[in-house]
Structures are given as structure tokens and as C-alpha cells.
GROMACS .gro file of C-alpha atoms in nm:
model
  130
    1UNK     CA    1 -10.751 -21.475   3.461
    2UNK     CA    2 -10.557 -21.145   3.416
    3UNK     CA    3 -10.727 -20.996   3.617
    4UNK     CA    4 -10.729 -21.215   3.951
    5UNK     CA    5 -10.629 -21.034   4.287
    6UNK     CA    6 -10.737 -20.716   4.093
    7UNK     CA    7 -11.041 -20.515   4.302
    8UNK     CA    8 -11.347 -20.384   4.085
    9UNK     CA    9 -11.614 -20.121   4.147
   10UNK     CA   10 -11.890 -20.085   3.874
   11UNK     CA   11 -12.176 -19.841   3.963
   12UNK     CA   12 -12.488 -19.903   3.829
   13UNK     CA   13 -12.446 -20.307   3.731
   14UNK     CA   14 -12.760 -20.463   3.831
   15UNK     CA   15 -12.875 -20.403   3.452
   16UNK     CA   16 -12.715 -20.284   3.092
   17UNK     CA   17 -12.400 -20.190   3.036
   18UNK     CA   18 -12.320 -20.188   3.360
   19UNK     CA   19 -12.366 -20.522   3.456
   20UNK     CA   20 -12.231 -20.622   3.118
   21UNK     CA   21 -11.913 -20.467   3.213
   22UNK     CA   22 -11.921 -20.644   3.576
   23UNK     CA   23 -11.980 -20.948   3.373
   24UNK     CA   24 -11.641 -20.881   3.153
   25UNK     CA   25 -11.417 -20.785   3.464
   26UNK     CA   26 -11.558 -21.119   3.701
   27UNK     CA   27 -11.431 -21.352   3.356
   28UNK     CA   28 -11.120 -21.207   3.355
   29UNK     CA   29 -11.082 -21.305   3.764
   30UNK     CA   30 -11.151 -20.958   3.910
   31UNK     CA   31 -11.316 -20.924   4.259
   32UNK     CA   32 -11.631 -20.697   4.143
   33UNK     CA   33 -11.824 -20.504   4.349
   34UNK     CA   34 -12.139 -20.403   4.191
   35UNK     CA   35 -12.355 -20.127   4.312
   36UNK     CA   36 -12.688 -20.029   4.284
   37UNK     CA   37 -13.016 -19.869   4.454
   38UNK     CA   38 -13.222 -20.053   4.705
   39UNK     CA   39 -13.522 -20.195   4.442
   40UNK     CA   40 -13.754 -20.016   4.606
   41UNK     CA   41 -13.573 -19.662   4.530
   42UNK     CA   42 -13.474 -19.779   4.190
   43UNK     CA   43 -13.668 -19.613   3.858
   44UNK     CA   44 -13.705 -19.978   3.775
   45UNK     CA   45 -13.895 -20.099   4.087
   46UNK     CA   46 -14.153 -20.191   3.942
   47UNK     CA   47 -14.015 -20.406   3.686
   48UNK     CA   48 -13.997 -20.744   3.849
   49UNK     CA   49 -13.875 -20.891   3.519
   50UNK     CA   50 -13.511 -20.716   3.549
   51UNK     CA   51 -13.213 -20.893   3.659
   52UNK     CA   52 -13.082 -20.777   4.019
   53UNK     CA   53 -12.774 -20.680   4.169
   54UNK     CA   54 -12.795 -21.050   4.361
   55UNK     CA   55 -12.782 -21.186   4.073
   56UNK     CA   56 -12.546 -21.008   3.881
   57UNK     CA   57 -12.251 -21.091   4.169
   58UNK     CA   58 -12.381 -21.453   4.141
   59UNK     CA   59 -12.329 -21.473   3.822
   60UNK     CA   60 -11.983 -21.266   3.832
   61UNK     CA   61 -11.866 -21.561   4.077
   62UNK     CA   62 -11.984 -21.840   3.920
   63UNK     CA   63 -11.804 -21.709   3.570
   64UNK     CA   64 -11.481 -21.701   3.771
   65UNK     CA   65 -11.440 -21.347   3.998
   66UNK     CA   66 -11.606 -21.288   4.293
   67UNK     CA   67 -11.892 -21.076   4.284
   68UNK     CA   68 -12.023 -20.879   4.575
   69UNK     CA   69 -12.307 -20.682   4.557
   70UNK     CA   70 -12.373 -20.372   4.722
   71UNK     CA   71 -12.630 -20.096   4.764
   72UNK     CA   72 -12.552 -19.781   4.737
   73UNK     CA   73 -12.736 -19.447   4.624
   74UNK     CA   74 -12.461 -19.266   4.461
   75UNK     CA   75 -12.644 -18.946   4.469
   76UNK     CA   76 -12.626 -18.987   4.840
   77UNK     CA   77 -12.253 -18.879   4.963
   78UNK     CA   78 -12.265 -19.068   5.311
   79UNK     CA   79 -12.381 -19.406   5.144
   80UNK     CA   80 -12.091 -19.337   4.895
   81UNK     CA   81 -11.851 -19.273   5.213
   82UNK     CA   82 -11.959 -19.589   5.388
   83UNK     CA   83 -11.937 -19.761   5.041
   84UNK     CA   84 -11.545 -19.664   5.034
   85UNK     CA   85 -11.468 -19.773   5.366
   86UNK     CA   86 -11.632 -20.095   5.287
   87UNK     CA   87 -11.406 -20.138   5.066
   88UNK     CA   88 -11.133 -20.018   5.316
   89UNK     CA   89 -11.217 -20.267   5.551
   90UNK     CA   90 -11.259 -20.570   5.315
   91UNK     CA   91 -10.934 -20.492   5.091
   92UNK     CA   92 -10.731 -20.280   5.267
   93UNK     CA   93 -10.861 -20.014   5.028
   94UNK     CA   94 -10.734 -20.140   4.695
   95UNK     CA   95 -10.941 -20.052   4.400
   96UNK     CA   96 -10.770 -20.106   4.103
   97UNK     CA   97 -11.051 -20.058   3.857
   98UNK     CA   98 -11.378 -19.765   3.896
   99UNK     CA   99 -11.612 -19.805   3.618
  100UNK     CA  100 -11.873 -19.515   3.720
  101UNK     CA  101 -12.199 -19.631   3.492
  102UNK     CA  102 -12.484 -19.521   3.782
  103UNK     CA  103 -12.739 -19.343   3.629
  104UNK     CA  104 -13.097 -19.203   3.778
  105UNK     CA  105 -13.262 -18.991   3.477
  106UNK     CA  106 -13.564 -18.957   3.684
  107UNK     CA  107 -13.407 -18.868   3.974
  108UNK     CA  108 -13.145 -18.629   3.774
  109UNK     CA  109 -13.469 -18.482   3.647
  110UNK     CA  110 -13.653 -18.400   3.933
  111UNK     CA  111 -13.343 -18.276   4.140
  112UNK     CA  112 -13.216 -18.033   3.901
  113UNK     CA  113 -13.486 -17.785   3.840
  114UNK     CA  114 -13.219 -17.492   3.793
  115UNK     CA  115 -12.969 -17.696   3.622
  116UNK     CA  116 -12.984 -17.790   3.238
  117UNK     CA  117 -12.993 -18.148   3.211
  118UNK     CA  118 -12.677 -18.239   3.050
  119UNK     CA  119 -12.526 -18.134   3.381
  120UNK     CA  120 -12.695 -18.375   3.615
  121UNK     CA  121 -12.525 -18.690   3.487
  122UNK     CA  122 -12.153 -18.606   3.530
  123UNK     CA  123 -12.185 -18.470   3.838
  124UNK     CA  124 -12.356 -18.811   3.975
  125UNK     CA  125 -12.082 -18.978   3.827
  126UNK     CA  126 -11.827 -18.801   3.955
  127UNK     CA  127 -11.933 -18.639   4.297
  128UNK     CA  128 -12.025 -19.023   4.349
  129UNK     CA  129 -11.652 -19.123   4.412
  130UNK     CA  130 -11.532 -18.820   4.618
   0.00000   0.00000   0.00000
């Protein structure tokens, strides 16, 4: 448990590497909050047969963290802000560990007309935790 009183954020972990990573930090004894679209605003919402964010902080608690899972459109800068004072309010702001894995290729695609592509990702990523 080297990680136990040590305060997680993965973005993106209701599937692939994400979760995996979620997965990693809850079995070392982190608290992990995973984040992730509402389903119905996700690329994947119409795949019933992917895992959910639910599920991935179950499974993050019962391999020895505590998962919490938590919706968030990081493309959306005031569900990002309430996101972080979530976090402010539940842990006295500690975050010890940002793994920023969300991810919307449609999305990036559709938004960015005048931008190449290879600039849409980063910026998500980044802009997301500001």
C-alpha cells in the first residue's frame, strides 16, 4: 500500500489506459478519482458493452483504494472548476497524483475546424487542469 493517504485524479478512466492506470494507483492504496463524460455525451454511448466509470471506482475499491467516480467534460472549463473544488472540499485540496488521459477525437475533430489536429489533444489535456 505505498500509496495509501495519497489523492489520485485520472481523466479519462472509465475505459483503456486510463482506467488501467486507475486500476494500478487503487492497488497500490491511492484514493482515485476517475473522470469521465456523462454516457450519453461520450463517443462510446452507444456501446453498452464498455465498462463504466461506476464500475471502474468499484473495482478501484474493492482492489484496495477508494475509487470515486466523477463526471466531468474536460473540454468544459466550469465542470473542470467545480471538479477541483470537489476535490477541495472532500480533501482539503490534496492531489498528489494528475494522470491527464481524457481524450474526445470526435469531439477534437469537430471543434477544431481551423486548427490542425495534432493540436486539439494537448490542449484538452492541459487547459483541462487550469
Amino acid at each position: 500500500m505505498a500509496l495509501k493517504g495519497q489523492i489520485a485524479v485520472v481523466t479519462g478512466a472509465s475505459r483503456g489506459i486510463g482506467r488501467g492506470l486507475a486500476l494500478q494507483l487503487g492497488q497500490a492504496g491511492a484514493t482515485v478519482y476517475v473522470t469521465g463524460r456523462e454516457p450519453e455525451h461520450s463517443d462510446a454511448a452507444t456501446d453498452n458493452y464498455l465498462p463504466s466509470l461506476e464500475k471502474a471506482a468499484r473495482e478501484i475499491t474493492d482492489c484496495g483504494g477508494k475509487g470515486i467516480a466523477a463526471y466531468v467534460d474536460h473540454s468544459n472549463m466550469e465542470e473542470v472548476k467545480h471538479f477541483f473544488e470537489r476535490i477541495e472540499r472532500d480533501y482539503n485540496g490534496q492531489l498528489d497524483i494528475l494522470v491527464n488521459n481524457a481524450f474526445s477525437a470526435a469531439k477534437a475533430i469537430v471543434e477544431s475546424e481551423n486548427k490542425k489536429f495534432y493540436e486539439c489533444p494537448p490542449e484538452m489535456g492541459t487547459k483541462s487542469t487550469t
